[in-house]
Short mmCIF file of C-alpha atoms in Angstrom, two decimals:
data_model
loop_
_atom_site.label_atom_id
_atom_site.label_comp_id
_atom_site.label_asym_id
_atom_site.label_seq_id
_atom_site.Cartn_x
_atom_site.Cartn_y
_atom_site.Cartn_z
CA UNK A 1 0.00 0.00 0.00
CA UNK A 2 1.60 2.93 -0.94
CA UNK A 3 2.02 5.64 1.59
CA UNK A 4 1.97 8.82 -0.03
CA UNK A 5 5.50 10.01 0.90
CA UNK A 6 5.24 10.16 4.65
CA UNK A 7 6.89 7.43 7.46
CA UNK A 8 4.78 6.91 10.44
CA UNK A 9 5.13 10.08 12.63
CA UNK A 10 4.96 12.44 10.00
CA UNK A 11 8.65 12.62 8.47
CA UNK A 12 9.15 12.58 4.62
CA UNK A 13 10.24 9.52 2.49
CA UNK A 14 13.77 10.35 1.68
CA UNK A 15 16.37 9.49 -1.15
CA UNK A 16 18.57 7.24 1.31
CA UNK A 17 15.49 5.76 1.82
CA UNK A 18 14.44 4.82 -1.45
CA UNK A 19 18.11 3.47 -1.86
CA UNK A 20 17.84 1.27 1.11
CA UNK A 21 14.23 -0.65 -0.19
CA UNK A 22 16.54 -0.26 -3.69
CA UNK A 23 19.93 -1.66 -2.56
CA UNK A 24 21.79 0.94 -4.25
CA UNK A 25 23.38 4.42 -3.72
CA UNK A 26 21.96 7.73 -3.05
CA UNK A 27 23.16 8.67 -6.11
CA UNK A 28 21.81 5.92 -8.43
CA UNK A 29 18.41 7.17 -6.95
CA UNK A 30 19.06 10.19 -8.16
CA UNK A 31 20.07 9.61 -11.52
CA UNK A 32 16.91 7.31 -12.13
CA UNK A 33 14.88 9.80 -11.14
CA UNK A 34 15.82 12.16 -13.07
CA UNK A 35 16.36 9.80 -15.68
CA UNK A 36 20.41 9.86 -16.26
CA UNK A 37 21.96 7.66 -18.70
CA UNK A 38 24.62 6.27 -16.26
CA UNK A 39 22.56 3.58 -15.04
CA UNK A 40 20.85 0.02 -16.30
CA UNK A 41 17.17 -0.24 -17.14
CA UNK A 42 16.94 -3.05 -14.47
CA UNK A 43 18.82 -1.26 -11.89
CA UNK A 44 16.42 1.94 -13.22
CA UNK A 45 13.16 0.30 -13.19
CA UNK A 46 13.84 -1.45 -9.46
CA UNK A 47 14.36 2.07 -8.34
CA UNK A 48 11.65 3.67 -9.48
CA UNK A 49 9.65 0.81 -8.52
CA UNK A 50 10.81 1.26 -4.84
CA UNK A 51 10.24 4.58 -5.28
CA UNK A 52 6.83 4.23 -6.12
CA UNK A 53 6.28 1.82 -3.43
CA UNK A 54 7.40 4.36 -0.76
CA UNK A 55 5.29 6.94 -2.28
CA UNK A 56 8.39 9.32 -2.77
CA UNK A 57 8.21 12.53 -3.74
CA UNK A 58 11.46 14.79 -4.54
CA UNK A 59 11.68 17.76 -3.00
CA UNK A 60 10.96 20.25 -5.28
CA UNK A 61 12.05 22.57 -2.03
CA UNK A 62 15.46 22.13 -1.90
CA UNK A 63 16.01 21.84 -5.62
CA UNK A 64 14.94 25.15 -6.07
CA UNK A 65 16.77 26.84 -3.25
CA UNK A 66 20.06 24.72 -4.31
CA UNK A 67 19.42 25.64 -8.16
CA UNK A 68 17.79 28.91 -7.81
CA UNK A 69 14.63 27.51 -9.23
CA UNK A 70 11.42 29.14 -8.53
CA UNK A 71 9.42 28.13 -6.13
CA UNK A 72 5.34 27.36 -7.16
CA UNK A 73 2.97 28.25 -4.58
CA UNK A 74 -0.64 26.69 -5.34
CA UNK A 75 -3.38 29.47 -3.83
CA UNK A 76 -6.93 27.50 -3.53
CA UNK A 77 -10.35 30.04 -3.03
CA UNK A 78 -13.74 28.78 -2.95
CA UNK A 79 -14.86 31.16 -5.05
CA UNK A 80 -14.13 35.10 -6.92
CA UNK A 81 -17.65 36.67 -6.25
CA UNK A 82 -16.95 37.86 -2.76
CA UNK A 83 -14.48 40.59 -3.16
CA UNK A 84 -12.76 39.15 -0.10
CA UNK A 85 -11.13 36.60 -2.00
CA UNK A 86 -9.76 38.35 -4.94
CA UNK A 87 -8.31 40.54 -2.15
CA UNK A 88 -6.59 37.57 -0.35
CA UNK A 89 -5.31 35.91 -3.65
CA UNK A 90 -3.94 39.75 -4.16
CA UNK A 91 -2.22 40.03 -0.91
CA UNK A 92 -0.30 36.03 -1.57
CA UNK A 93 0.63 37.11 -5.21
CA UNK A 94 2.49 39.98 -3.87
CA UNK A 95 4.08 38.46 -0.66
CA UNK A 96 5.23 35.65 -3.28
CA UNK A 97 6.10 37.72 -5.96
CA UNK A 98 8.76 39.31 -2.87
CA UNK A 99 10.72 35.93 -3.16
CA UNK A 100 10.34 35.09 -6.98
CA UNK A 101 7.56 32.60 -6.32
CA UNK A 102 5.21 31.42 -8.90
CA UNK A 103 1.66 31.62 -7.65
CA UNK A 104 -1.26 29.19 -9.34
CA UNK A 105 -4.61 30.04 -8.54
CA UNK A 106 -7.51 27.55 -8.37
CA UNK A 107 -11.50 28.34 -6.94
CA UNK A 108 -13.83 25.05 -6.17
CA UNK A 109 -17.39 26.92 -5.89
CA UNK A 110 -17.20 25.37 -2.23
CA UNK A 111 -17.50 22.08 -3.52
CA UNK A 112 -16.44 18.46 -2.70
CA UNK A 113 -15.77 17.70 -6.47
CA UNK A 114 -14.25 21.41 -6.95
CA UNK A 115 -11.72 21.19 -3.69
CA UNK A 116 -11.07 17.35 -5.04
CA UNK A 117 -9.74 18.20 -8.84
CA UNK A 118 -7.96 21.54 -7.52
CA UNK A 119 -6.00 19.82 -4.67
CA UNK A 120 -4.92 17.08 -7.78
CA UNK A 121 -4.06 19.94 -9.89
CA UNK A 122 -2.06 22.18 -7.05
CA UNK A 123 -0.49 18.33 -6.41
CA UNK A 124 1.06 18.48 -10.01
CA UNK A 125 1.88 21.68 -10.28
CA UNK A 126 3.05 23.16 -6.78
CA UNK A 127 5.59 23.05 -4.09
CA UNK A 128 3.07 23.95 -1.46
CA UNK A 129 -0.79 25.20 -0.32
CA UNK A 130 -2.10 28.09 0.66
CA UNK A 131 -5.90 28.51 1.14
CA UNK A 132 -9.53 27.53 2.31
CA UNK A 133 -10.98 23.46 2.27
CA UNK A 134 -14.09 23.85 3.60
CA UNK A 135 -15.24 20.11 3.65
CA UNK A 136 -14.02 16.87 5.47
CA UNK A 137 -12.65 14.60 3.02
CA UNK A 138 -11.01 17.39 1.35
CA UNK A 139 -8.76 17.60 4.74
CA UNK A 140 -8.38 13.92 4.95
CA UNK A 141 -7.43 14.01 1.19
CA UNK A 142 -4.78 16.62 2.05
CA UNK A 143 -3.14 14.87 4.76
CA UNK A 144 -2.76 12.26 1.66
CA UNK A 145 -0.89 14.62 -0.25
CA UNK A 146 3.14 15.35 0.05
CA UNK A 147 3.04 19.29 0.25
CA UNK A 148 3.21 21.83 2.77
CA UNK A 149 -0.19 23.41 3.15
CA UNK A 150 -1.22 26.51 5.41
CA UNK A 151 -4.69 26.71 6.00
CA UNK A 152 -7.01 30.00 6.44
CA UNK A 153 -9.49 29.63 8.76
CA UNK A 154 -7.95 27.36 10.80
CA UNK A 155 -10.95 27.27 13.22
CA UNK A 156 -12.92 25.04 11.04
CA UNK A 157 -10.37 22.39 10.89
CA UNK A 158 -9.21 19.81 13.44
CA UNK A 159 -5.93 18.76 11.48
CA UNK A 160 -2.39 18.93 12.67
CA UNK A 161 1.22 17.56 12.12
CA UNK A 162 4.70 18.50 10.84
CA UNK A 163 3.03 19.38 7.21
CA UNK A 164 0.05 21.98 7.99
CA UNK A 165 0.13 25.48 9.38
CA UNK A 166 -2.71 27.85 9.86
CA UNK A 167 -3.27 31.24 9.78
CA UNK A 168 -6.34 32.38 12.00
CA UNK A 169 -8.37 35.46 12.57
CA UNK A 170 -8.81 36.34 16.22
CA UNK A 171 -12.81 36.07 16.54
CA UNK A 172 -13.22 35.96 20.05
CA UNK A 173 -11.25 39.24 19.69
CA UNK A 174 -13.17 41.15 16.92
CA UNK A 175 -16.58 40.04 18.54
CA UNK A 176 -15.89 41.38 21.52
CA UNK A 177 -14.78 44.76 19.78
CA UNK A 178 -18.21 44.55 18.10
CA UNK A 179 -20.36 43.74 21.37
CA UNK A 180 -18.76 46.67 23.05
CA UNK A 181 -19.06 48.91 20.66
CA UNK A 182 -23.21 48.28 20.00
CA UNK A 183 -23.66 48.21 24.31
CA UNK A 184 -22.10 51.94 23.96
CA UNK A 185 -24.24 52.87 21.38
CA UNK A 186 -27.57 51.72 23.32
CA UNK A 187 -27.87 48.10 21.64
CA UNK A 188 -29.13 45.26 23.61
CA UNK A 189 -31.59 43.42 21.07
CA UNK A 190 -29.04 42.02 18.20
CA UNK A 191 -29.83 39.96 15.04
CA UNK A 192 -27.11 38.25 14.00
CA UNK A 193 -27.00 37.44 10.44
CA UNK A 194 -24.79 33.78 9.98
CA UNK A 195 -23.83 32.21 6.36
CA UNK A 196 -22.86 28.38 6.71
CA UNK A 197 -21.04 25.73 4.94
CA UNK A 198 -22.51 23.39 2.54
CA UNK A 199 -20.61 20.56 4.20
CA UNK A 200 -22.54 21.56 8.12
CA UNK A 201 -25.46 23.74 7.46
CA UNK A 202 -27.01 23.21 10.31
CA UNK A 203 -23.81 24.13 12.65
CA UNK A 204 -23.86 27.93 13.67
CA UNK A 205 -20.18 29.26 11.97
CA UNK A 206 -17.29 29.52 14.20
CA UNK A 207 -18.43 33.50 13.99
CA UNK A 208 -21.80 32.60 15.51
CA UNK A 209 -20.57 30.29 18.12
CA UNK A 210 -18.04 32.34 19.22
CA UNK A 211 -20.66 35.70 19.36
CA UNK A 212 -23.02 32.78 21.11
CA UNK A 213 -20.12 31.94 23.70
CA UNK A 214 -19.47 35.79 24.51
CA UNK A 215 -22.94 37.19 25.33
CA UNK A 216 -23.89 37.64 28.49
CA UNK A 217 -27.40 38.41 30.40
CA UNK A 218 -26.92 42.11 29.33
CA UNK A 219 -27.64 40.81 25.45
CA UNK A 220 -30.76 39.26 23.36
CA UNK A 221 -29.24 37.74 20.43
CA UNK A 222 -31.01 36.56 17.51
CA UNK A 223 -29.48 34.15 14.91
CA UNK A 224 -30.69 34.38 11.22
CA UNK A 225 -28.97 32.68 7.85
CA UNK A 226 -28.01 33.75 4.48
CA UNK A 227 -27.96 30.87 2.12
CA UNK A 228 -24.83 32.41 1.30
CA UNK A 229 -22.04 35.14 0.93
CA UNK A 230 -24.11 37.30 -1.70
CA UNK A 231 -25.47 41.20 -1.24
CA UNK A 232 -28.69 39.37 -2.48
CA UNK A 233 -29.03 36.53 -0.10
CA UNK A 234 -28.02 38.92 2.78
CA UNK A 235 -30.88 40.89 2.21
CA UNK A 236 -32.89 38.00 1.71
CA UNK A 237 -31.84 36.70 5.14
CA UNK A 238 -31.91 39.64 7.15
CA UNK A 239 -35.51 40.59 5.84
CA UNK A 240 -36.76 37.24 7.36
CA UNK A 241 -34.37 38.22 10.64
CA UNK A 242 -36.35 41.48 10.91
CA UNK A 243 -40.01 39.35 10.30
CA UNK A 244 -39.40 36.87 13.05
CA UNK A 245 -37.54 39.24 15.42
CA UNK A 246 -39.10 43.16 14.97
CA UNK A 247 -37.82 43.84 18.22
CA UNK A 248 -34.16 43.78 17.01
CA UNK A 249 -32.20 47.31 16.82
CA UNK A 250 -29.06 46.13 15.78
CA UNK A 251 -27.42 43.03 13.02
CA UNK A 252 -24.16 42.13 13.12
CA UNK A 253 -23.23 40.31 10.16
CA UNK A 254 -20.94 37.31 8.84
CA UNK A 255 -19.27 39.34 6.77
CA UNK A 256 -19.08 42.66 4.86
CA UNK A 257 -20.92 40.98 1.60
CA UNK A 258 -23.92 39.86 3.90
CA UNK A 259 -23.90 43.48 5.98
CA UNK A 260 -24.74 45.14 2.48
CA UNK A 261 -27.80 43.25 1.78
CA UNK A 262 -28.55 43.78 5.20
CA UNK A 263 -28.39 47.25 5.10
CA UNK A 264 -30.62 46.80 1.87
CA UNK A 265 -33.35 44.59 3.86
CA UNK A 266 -33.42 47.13 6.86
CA UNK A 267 -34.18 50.45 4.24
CA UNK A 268 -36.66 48.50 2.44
CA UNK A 269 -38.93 47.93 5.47
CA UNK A 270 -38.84 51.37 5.82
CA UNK A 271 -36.11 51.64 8.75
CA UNK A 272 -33.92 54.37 9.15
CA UNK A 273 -29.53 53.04 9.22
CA UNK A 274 -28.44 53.43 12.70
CA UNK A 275 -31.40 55.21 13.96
CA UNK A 276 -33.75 52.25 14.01
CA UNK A 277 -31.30 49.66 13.29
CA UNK A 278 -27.33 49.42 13.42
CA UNK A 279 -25.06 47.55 11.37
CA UNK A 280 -22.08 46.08 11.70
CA UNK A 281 -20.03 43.81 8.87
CA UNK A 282 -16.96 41.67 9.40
CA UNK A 283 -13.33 41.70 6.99
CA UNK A 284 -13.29 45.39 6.26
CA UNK A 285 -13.18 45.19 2.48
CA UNK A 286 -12.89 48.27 0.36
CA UNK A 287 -16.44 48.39 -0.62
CA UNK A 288 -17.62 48.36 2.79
CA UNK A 289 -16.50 52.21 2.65
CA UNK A 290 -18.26 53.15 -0.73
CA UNK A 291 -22.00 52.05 0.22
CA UNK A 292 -24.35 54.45 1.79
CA UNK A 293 -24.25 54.68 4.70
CA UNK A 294 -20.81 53.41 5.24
CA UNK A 295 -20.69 50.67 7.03
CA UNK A 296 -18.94 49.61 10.47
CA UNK A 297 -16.83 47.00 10.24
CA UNK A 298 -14.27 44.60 11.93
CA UNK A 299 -11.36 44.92 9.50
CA UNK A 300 -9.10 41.82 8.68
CA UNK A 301 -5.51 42.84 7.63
CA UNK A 302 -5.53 40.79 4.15
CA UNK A 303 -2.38 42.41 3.23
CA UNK A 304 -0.59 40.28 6.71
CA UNK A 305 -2.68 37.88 5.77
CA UNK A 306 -1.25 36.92 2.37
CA UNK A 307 2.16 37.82 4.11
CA UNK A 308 2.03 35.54 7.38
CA UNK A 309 0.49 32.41 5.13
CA UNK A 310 3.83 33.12 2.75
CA UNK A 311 5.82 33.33 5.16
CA UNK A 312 5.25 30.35 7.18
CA UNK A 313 5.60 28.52 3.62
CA UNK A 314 8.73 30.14 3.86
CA UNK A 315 10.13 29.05 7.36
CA UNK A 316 8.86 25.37 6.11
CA UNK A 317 11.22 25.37 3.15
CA UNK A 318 13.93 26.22 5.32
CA UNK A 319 13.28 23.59 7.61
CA UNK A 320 11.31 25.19 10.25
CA UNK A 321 8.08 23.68 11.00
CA UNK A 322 7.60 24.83 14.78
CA UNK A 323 4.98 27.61 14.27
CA UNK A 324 1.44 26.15 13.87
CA UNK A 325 -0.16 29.26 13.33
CA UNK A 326 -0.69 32.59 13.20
CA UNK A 327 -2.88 34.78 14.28
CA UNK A 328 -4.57 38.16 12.69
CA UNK A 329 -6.84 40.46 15.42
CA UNK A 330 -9.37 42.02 13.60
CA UNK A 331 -9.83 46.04 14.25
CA UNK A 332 -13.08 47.74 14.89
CA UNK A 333 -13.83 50.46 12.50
CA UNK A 334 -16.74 52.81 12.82
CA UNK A 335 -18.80 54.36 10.20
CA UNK A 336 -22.42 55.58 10.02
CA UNK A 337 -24.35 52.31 9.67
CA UNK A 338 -23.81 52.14 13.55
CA UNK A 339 -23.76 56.09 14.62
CA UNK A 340 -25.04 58.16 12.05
CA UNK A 341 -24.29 61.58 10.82
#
């Protein structure tokens, strides 16, 4: 059964290990992989053979920092309509483009089938991972795979070892930012306005559950869903929000996408933006500045993002694999969706 490159415990297949199940030397591995003439085709073939066996993989790493070759960096986004992600996959280019990486850029439309073929095609093409898997066997078919991946989002995932790194976004953090800043403003009654994945969606988001795990006595919280990260289903979802829960004066949102179509629901039941009913967005994109009103936001730094997730691809080709993760505190910033003129 082959083994996909990794010993038990999480270290890599190596070349003296290929020429131990071979009997031969560390450098007659090395010419029949990269097919050198020096060699027999028997003494070739039982080589490759073992090599196949072991699931080896050369590592493209240390070829290119040896030759000077380039380094590939395979970026993986569920999807380009969000602006978010355009923004991320901008902020990875650039930190690559820093070291002379090559970045390849694949989107899955959140799927099973869409992660599958772009985690096969990142497999053949890249060095390493950067990006989002958003279902189950996607992370069990990545712990298959012989690459370094880092990981956005790392609270949906329950994966570790030698091979994965995360980079996180403080939540706990940015919601208490966000609670404090709606109790100052007179807000007690708060809709919160969730967007789940395909793979759970019945399971509040790590957003909701953390907002869930913050509140205190002081706070009414109500929990409504957009079917998903569009202006149009977050109006869709917070006009049902406002229907089953009038009483509600504020909506904190998933994300800046879903906070627009809020805004949208709330003027289009006749409701005044903050006066009847605040809202507050989370990433701090660019366009979260150029709707009317404005709206408040907990802003992500997506430029340190796209640096910290190169980075720690970085410290892995150089043989430092100690730092699990890293971690990104959102900021609060207020516009008039949450305090008017």
């Amino acid at each position: 059964m082959q083994n996909h490159g990794w010993k038990p415990g999480g270290s890599r297949v190596t070349i003296e290990d290929v020429a131990r199940a071979a009997s031969v030397s560390r450098q007659t591995v090395s010419r029949a992989i990269n097919d050198k003439g020096e060699i027999g085709p028997e003494t070739r073939a039982r080589v490759l053979d073992a090599a196949q066996r072991l699931g080896y993989r050369p590592n493209r790493f240390a070829r290119g920092m040896v030759s000077g070759a380039g380094i590939t960096l395979g970026l993986l986004v569920p999807h380009l309509r969000n602006p978010y992600f355009p923004q991320v996959a901008d902020s990875v280019v650039d930190s690559a483009a820093e070291l002379g990486w090559t970045v390849v850029v694949h989107h899955t439309q959140s799927t099973v089938e869409g992660e599958r073929s772009a985690l096969a095609a990142i497999e053949r093409q890249a060095d390493a991972f950067v990006g989002y898997l958003e279902h189950r066997e996607s992370l069990v078919r990545a712990e298959q795979c012989h690459m370094q991946f880092v990981l956005f989002g790392g609270e949906d995932y329950r994966i570790t070892g030698p091979r994965f790194a995360r980079v996180d976004v403080d939540f706990r953090h940015g919601m208490r930012l966000a609670l404090g800043h709606l109790r100052k403003t007179g807000h007690s009654r708060i809709g919160f306005l969730d967007v789940r994945k395909q793979s759970a969606p019945r399971e509040p988001s790590p957003r909701a559950a953390t907002l869930l795990d913050l509140v205190d006595d002081e706070f009414d919280i109500a929990l409504g869903v957009a079917a998903e990260s569009t202006v149009e289903a977050g109006a869709e979802g917070a006009r049902r929000l406002l229907a089953e829960h009038p009483d509600i004066t504020a909506i904190m949102t998933y994300n800046d996408i879903t906070g627009i179509g809020a805004a949208r629901a709330v003027m289009a039941a006749g409701l005044h933006i903050p006066q009847d009913c605040a809202i507050v967005g989370f990433d701090g994109l660019d366009v979260a500045d150029l709707v009317d009103p404005p709206l408040t936001t907990l802003r992500v730094d997506l430029r340190r993002l796209g640096r910290e997730s190169v980075r720690l691809v970085e410290r892995a080709i150089g043989g430092s694999a100690d730092e699990p993760a890293a971690v990104i505190a959102p900021t609060l910033v207020v516009r008039r969706s949450t305090v008017g003129e």
